[in-house]
Coordinates of C-alpha atoms in Angstrom, one line a residue:
X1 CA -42.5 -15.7 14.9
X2 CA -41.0 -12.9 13.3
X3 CA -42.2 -11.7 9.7
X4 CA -40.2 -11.9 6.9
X5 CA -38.7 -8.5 6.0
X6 CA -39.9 -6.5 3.4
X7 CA -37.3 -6.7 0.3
X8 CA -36.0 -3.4 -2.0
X9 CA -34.3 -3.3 -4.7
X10 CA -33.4 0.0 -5.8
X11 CA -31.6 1.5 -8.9
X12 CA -28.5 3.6 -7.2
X13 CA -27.2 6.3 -9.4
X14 CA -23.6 7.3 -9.1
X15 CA -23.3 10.4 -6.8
X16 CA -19.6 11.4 -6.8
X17 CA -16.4 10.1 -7.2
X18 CA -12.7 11.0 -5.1
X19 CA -10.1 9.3 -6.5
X20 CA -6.8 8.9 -4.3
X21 CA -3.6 7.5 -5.9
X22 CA -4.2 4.0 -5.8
X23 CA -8.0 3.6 -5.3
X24 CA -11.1 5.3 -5.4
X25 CA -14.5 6.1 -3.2
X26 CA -17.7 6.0 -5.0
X27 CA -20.5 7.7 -3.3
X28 CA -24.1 6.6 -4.7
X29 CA -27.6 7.3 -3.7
X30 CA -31.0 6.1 -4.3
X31 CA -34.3 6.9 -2.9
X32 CA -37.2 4.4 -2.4
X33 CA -40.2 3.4 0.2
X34 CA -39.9 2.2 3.4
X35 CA -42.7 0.1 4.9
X36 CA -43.3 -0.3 8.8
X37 CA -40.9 -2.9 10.1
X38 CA -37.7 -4.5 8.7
X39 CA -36.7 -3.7 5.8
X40 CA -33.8 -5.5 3.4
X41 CA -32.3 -3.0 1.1
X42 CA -30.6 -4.8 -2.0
X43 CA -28.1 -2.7 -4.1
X44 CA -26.8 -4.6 -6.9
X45 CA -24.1 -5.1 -9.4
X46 CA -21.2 -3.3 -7.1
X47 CA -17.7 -3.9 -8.5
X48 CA -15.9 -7.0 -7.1
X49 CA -12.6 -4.8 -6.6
X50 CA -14.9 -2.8 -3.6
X51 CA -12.8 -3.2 -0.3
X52 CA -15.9 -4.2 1.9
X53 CA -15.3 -3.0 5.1
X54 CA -15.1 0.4 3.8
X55 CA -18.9 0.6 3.2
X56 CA -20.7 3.4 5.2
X57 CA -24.4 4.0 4.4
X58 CA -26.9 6.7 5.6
X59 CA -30.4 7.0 5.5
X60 CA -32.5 10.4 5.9
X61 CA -36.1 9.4 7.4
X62 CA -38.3 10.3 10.5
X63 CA -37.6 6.8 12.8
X64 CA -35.3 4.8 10.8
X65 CA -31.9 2.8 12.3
X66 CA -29.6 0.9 10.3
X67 CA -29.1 -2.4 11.5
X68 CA -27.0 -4.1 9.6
X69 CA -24.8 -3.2 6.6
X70 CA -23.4 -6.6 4.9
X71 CA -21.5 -7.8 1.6
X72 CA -22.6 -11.3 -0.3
X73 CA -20.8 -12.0 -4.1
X74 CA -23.3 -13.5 -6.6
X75 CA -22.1 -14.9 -9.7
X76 CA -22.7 -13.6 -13.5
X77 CA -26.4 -13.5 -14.6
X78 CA -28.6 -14.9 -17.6
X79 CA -28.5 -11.9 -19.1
X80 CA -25.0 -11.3 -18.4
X81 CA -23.8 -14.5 -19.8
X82 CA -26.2 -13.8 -23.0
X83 CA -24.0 -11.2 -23.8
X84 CA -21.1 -12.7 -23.4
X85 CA -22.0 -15.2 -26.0
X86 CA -23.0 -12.5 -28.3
X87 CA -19.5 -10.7 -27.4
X88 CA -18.2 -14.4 -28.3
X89 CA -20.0 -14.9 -31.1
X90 CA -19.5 -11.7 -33.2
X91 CA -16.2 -12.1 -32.2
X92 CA -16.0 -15.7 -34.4
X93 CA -17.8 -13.8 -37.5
X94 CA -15.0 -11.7 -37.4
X95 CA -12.3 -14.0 -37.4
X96 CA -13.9 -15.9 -40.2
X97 CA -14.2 -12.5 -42.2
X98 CA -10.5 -11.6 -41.4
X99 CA -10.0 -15.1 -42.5
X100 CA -11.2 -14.9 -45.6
X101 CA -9.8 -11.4 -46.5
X102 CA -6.2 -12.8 -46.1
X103 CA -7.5 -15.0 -48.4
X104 CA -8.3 -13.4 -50.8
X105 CA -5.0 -11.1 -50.6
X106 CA -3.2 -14.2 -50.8
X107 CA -5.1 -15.7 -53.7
X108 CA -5.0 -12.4 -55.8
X109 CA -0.7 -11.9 -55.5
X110 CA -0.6 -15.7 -56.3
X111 CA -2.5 -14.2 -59.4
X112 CA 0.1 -11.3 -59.8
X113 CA 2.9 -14.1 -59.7
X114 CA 1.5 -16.2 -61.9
X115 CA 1.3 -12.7 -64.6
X116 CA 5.0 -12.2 -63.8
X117 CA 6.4 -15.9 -64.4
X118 CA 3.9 -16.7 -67.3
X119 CA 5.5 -17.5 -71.1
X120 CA 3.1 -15.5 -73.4
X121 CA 3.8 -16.3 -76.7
X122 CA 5.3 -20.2 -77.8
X123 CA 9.1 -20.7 -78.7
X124 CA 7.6 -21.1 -82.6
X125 CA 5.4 -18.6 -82.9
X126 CA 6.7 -15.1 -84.9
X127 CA 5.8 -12.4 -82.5
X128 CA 5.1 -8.8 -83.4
X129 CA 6.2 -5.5 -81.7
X130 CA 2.2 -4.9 -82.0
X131 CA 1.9 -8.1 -79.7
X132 CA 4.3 -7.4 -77.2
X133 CA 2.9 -3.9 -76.3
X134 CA -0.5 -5.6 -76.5
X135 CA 0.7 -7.9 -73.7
X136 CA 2.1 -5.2 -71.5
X137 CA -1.1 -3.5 -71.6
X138 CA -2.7 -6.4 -70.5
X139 CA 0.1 -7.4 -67.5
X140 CA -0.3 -3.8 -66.3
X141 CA -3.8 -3.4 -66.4
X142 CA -4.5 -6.7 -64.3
X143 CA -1.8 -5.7 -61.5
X144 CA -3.5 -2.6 -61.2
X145 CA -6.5 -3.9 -61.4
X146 CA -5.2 -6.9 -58.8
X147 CA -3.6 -3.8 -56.4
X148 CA -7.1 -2.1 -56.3
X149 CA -8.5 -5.0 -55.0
X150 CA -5.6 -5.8 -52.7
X151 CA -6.1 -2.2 -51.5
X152 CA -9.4 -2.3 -51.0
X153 CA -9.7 -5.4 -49.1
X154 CA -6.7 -4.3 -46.7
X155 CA -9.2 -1.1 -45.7
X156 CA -11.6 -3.4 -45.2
X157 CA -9.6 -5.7 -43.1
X158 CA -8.4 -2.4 -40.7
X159 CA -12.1 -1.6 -39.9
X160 CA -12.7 -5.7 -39.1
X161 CA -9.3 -5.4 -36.7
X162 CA -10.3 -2.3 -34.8
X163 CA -13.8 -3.8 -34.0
X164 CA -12.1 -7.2 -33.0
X165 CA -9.8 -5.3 -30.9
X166 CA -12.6 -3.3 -29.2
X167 CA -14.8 -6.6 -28.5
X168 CA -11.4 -8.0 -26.8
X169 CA -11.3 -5.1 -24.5
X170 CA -15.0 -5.5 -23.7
X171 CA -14.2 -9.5 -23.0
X172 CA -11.2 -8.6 -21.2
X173 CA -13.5 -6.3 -19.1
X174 CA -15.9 -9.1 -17.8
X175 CA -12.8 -11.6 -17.4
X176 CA -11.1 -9.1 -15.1
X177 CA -14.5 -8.8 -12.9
X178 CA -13.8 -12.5 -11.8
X179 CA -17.3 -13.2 -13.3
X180 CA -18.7 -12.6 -10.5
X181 CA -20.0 -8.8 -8.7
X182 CA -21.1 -7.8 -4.9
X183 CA -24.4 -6.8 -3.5
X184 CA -24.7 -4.7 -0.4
X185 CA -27.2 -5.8 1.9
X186 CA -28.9 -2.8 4.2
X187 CA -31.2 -3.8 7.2
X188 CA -32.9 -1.1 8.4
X189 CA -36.0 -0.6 10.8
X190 CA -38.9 1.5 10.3
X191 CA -41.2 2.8 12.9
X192 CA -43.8 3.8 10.3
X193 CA -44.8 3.4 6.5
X194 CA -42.4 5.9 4.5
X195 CA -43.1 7.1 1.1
X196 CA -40.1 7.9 0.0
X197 CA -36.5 7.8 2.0
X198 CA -33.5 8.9 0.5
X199 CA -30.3 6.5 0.8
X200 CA -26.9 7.9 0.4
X201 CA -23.8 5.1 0.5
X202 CA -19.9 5.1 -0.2
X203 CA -17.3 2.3 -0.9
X204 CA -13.5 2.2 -1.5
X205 CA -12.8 0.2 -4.6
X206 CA -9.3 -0.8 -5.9
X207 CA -8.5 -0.6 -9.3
X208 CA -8.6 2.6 -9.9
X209 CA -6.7 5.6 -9.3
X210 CA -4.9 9.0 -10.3
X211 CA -1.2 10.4 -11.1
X212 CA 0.1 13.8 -11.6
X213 CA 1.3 14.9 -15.2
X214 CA 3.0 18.6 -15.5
X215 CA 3.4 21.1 -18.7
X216 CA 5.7 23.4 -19.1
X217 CA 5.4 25.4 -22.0
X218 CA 8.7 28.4 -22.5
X219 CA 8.9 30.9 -25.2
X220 CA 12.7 32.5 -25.7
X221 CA 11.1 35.5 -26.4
X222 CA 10.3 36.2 -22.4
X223 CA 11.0 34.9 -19.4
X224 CA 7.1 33.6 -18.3
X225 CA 6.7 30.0 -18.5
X226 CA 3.6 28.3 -18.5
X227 CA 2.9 25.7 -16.1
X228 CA 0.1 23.7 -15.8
X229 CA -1.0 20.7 -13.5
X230 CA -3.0 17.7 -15.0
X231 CA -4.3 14.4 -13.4
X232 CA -4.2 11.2 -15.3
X233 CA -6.9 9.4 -13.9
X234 CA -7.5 5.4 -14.4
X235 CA -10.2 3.3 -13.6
X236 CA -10.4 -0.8 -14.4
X237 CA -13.3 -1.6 -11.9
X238 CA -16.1 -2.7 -14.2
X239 CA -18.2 0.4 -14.1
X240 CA -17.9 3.2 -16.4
X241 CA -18.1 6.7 -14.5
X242 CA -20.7 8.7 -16.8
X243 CA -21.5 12.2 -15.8
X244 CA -20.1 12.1 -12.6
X245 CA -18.6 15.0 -10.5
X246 CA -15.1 13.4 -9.7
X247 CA -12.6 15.1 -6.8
X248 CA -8.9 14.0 -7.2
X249 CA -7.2 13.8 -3.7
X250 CA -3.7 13.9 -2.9
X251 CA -4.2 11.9 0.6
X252 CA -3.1 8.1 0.8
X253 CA -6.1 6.8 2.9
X254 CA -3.9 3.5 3.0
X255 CA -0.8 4.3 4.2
X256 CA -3.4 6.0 7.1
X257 CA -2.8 5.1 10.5
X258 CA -0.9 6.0 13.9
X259 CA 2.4 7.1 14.7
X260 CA 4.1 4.2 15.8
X261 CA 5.9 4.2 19.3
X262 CA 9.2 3.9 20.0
X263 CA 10.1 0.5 21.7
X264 CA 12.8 0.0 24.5
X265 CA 16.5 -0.3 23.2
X266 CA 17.9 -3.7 25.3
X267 CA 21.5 -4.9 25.3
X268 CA 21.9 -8.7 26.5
X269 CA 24.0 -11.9 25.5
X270 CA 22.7 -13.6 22.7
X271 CA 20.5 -16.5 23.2
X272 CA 19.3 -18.2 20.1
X273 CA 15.5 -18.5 20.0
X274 CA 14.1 -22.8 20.1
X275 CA 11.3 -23.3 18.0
X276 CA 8.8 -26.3 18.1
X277 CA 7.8 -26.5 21.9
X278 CA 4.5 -27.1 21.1
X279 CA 4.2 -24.8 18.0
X280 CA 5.2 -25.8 14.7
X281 CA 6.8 -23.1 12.5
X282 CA 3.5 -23.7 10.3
X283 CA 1.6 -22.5 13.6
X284 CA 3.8 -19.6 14.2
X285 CA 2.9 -18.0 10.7
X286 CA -0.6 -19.0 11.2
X287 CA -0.6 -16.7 14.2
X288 CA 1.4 -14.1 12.4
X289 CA -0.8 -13.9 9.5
X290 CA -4.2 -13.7 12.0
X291 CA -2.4 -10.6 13.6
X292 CA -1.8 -9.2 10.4
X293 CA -5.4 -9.6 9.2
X294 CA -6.6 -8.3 12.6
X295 CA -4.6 -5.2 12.1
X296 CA -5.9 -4.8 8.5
X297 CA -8.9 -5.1 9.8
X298 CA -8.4 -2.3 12.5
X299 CA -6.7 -0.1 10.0
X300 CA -10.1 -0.2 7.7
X301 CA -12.4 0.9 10.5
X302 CA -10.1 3.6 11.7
X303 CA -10.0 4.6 8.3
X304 CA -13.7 4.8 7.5
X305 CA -13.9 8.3 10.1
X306 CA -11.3 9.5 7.8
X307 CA -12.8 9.4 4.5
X308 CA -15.8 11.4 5.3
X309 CA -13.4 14.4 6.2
X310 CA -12.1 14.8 2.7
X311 CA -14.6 17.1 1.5
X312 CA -12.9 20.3 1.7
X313 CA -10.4 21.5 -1.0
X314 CA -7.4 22.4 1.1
X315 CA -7.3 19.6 4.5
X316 CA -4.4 20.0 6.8
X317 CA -2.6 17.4 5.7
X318 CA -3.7 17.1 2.2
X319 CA -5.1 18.6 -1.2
X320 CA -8.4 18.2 -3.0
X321 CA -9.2 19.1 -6.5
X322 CA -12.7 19.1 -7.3
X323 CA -12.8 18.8 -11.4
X324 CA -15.3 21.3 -13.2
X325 CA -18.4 20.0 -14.1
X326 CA -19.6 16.3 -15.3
X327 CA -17.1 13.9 -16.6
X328 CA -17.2 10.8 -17.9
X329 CA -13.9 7.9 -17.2
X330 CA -14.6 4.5 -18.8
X331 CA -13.7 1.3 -17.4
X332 CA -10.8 0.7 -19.4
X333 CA -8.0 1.2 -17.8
X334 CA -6.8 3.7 -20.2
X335 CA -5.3 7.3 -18.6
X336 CA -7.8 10.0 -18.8
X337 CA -6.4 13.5 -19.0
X338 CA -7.8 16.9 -16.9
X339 CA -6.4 20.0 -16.1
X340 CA -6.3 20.9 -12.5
X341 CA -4.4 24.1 -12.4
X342 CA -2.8 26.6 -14.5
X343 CA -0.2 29.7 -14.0
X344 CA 2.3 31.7 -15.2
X345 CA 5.9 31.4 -13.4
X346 CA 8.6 34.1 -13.9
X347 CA 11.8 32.2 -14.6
X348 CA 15.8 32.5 -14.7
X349 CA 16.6 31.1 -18.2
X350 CA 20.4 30.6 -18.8
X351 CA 22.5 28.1 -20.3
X352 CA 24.7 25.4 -18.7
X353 CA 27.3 23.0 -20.0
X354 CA 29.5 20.3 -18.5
X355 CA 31.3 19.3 -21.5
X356 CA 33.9 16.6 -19.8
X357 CA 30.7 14.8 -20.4
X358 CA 28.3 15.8 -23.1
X359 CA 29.8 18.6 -25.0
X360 CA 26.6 20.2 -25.4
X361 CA 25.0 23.8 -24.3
X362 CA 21.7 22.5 -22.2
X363 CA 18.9 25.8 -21.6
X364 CA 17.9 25.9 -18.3
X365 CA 15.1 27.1 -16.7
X366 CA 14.9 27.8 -12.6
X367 CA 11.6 28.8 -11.3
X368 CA 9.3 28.6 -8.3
X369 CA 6.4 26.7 -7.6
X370 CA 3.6 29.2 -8.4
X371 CA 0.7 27.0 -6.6
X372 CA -0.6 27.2 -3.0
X373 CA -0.1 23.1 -3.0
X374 CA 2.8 21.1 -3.4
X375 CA 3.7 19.2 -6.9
X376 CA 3.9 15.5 -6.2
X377 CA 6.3 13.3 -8.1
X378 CA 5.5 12.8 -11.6
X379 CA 6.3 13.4 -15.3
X380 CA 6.6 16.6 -16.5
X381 CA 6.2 17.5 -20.6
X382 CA 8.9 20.3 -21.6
X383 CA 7.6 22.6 -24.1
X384 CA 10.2 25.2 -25.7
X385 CA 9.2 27.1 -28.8
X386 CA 6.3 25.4 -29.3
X387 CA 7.5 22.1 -29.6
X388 CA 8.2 19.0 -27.1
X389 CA 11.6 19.6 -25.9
X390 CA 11.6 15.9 -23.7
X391 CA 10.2 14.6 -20.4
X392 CA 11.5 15.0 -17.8
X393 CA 11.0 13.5 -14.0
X394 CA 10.0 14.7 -10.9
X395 CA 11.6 13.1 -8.3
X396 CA 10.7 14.5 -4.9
X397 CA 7.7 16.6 -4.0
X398 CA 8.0 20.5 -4.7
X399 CA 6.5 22.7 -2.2
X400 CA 5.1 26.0 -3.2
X401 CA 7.6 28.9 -3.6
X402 CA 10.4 26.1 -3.7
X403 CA 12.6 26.6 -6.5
X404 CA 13.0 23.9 -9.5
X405 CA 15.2 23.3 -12.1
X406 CA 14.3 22.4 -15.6
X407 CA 16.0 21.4 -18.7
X408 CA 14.6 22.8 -21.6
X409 CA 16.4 20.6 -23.5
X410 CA 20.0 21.1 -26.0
X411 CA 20.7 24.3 -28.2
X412 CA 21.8 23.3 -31.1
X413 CA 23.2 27.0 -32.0
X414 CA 26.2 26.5 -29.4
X415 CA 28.7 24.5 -30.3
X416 CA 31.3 23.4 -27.3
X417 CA 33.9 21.4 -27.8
X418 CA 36.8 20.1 -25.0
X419 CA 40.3 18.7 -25.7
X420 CA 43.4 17.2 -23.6
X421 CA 45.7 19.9 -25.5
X422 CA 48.9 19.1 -23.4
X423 CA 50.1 16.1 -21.1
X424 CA 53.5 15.7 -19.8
X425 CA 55.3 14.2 -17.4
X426 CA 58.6 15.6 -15.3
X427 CA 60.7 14.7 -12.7
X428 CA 62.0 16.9 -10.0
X429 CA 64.5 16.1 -6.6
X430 CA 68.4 15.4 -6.4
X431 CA 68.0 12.8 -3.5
X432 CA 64.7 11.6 -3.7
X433 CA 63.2 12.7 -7.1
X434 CA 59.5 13.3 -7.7
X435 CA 56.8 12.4 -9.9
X436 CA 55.2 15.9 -11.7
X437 CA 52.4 15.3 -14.4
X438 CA 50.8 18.1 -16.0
X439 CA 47.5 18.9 -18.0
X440 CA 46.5 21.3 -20.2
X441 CA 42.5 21.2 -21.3
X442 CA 40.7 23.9 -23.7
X443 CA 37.2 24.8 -23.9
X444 CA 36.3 26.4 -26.9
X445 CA 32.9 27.9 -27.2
X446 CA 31.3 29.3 -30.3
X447 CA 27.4 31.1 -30.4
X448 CA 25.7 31.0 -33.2
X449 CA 23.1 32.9 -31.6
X450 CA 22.1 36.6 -32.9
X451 CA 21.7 37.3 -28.9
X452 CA 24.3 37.9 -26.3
X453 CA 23.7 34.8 -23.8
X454 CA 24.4 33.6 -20.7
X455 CA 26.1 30.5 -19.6
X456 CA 27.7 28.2 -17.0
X457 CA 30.3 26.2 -17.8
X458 CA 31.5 23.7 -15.2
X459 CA 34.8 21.5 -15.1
X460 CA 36.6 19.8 -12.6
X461 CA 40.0 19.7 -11.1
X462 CA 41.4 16.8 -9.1
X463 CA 41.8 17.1 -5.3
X464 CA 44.1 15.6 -3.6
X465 CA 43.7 13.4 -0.5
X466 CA 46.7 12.9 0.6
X467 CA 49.6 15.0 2.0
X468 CA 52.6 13.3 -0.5
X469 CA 50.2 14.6 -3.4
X470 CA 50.3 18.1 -4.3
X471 CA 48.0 20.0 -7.0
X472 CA 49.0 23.1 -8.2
X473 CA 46.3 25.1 -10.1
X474 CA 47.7 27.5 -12.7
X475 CA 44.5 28.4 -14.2
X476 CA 42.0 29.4 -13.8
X477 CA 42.8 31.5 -10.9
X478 CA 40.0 31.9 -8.4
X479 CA 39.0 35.5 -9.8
X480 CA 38.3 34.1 -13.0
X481 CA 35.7 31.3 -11.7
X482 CA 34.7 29.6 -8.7
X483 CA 36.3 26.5 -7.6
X484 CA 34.7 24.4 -4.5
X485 CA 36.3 22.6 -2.1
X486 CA 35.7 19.3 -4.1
X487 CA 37.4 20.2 -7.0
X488 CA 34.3 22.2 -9.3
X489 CA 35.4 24.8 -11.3
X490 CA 32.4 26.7 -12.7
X491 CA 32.6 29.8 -15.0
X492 CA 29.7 32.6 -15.5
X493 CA 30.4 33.9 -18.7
X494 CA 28.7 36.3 -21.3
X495 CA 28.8 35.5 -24.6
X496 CA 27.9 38.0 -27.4
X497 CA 26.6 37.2 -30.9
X498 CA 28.7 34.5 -32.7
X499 CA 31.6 35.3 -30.6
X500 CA 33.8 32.3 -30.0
X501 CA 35.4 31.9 -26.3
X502 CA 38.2 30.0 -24.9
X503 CA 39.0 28.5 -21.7
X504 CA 42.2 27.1 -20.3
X505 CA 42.2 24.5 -17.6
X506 CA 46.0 24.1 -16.6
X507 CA 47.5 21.9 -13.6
X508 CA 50.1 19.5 -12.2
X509 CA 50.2 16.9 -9.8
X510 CA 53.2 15.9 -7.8
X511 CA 53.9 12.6 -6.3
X512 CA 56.9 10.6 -4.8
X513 CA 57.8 8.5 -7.7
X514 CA 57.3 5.3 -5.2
X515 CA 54.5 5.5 -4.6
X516 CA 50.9 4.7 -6.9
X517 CA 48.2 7.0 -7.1
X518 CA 45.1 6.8 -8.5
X519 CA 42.5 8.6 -9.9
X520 CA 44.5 10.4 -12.7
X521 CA 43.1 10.0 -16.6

């Protein structure tokens, strides 16, 4: 007969925390006695969102083997549910005070109305100047008096709101943890008694996770921009992260798997596939969905070699950040803001316009990426002169030294403006007579700045893409600005203090009149 085991239940303290993009491993420890034999190790109140075959556990001791390492759920506790119903309760003595404040609001400008409406003196009755300044004294008097009050209970009614609002959350907390946690069950053997043996033991755990945010803070009195690299880091899994160190990982432990192999390429007659002999449809996705969970499965074991390796700051195929000191993240799914990385950037600053569509001068900023790692898609914060310019999106990862553009948002001090100043149409041939329309466009751009600038202006001309349609270009001629192959005209120009510039954009096209073309304004 074998003996029962001996039972522990030990307090586990949080350890550490890495938080990926779209989940999070929590690394615990605790340290307890060990008695000769089996032993049953009971760690409870783990979040429900923990992924369960992503549990590894360690134990440091002279003669000790893990045997087993197991997950059971166990429903909301006395205690638990006591405060629940307190939560519940406070939260209907609120609702009753709320209640009655509105009352009393309501029951007080009911009062004011009845002041406004009121007939104070009979039809009969001889009424004095003395009397009617009496009364107005009085009216005003009571509405202030009534405002006061109204005033007062509203402030009241603010503080009653907020702490309604935070007891919500708190609810909203325990409803989202399914009312029920996990407990991880350790079996381990012992050779010999143990006075103390130290366990260490990691999960992955879903909601929770990290995004990048970017600053970039320009001053148009130089050319060095500030740049600096945050994480916004969320967490909704029940547990509040209190002094905890917390590493932010850029790796995706679970897109994490094998490169999959290229399969034969056949050609052959079509054959439509017959379902049903002796498989339903129903059967088929049965089958379908046991593969799938077997591969899940698979993935999560592969996986669990992985996440031990992410210790060091700089991996081969992914960045660490391990955040200074002790933190604390609350489970409340709010963002919680820290600086990863700051530098300093040298930057082109110029401006740029494109005024066939927004007749605007935008200030532009091109730089490299100053960091050894690569920016990852986010939202970058543009900060010019000291105030918030705009946000702005990064798109596709930024590796370092790459160049960037940024907008740093519209100068108001330029003022551009674009206009059709000529449109005609003429007809050419003695036989067969041709179709010639031509444009005339002006750019006019005044500075209001007290500094010479720089800007780019770009335009376009069409292009033709057919041989019966001709474009002539009169100007600008190619020494005056660079025009592609598709049609882009851009200028570089310089533009001194509150001088005011000119461009001319002149061109025909020429057609066979019997024919249609499109693509002309």
């Amino acid at each position: 007969t074998h003996a029962q085991p001996n039972i522990i239940e030990p307090a586990a303290g949080l350890k550490n925390v890495v938080v990926y993009t779209d989940r999070a491993m929590i690394k615990k420890e605790a340290s307890f006695p060990l008695k000769k034999g089996e032993n049953l190790i009971k760690i409870s109140g783990i979040t429900p969102q923990m992924i369960d075959q992503s549990i590894q556990a360690s134990i440091l001791g002279k003669d000790i083997l893990i045997t087993e390492v197991k997950v059971e759920e166990t429903y909301l506790g006395k205690i638990q549910q006591e405060q629940l119903q307190k939560l519940q309760s406070r939260m209907d003595k609120l609702d009753e005070q709320i209640q009655k404040g509105e009352n009393q609001i309501q029951a007080i400008r009911v009062s004011s109305d009845f002041y406004g409406k009121a007939t104070p003196f009979p039809s009969n009755q001889r009424v004095l100047p003395a009397d009617v300044d009496a009364y107005a004294k009085f009216i005003e008097k009571s509405l202030n008096e009534n405002n006061t009050r109204i005033t007062a209970i509203h402030s009241g009614l603010k503080k009653l709101i907020a702490e309604k609002a935070a007891i919500e959350l708190e609810l909203k907390n325990q409803e989202n943890n399914k009312s029920y946690t996990k407990n991880i069950l350790i079996s381990a053997l012992s050779l010999s008694d143990q006075t103390k043996t130290d366990l260490t033991f990691s999960y992955l755990t879903l909601e929770a996770g990290w995004y990048p945010q970017y600053d970039i803070r320009a001053n148009p009195e130089n050319t060095s921009i500030d740049l600096g690299y945050f994480a916004g880091i969320w967490q909704f899994t029940g547990e509040d992260w209190k002094n905890v160190s917390v590493e932010v990982s850029t790796s995706r432990p679970a897109v994490y798997g094998n490169i999959p192999e290229l399969s034969e390429w056949y050609v052959d007659i079509y054959s439509p596939e017959i379902y049903g002999k002796g498989r339903s449809a129903l059967m088929q996705l049965e089958s379908f969905s046991e593969e799938d969970k077997s591969m899940e499965t698979k993935s999560a074991a592969e996986m669990n070699d992985f996440f031990e390796k992410t210790e060091i700051q700089e991996g081969s195929t992914s960045f660490s950040f391990l955040l200074p000191g002790k933190i604390d993240i609350l489970s409340d799914g709010q963002p919680h803001r820290f600086s990863i990385a700051t530098s300093k950037a040298e930057a082109k600053i110029m401006y740029s316009s494109t005024p066939i569509y927004t007749q605007a001068a935008y200030l532009k900023a091109t730089l490299k990426n100053p960091f050894t790692f690569p920016l990852l898609a986010g939202t970058m914060n543009v900060f010019y002169d000291q105030k918030l310019a705009g946000s702005t999106p990064i798109l596709k990862n930024i590796l370092p030294d790459d160049e960037m553009n940024v907008s740093l948002g519209i100068d108001e001090g330029i003022k551009i403006e674009r206009k059709l100043q000529n449109k005609y149409t003429e007809y050419a041939g003695v036989f067969t007579r041709d179709t010639k329309v031509n444009y005339e466009y002006k750019i006019t751009l005044t500075s209001g700045k007290s500094k010479p600038i720089a800007i780019d202006l770009i335009d376009r001309i069409p292009v033709s893409r057919n041989e019966k349609i001709k474009i002539t270009v009169d100007s600008p001629k190619n020494q005056e600005a660079e025009i592609s192959e598709t049609g882009i005209v851009t200028w570089h120009l310089n533009i001194a203090p509150t001088e005011k510039k000119e461009i001319i954009i002149k061109f025909s096209v020429e057609y066979p009149k019997d024919i249609n073309i499109t693509g002309l304004e």
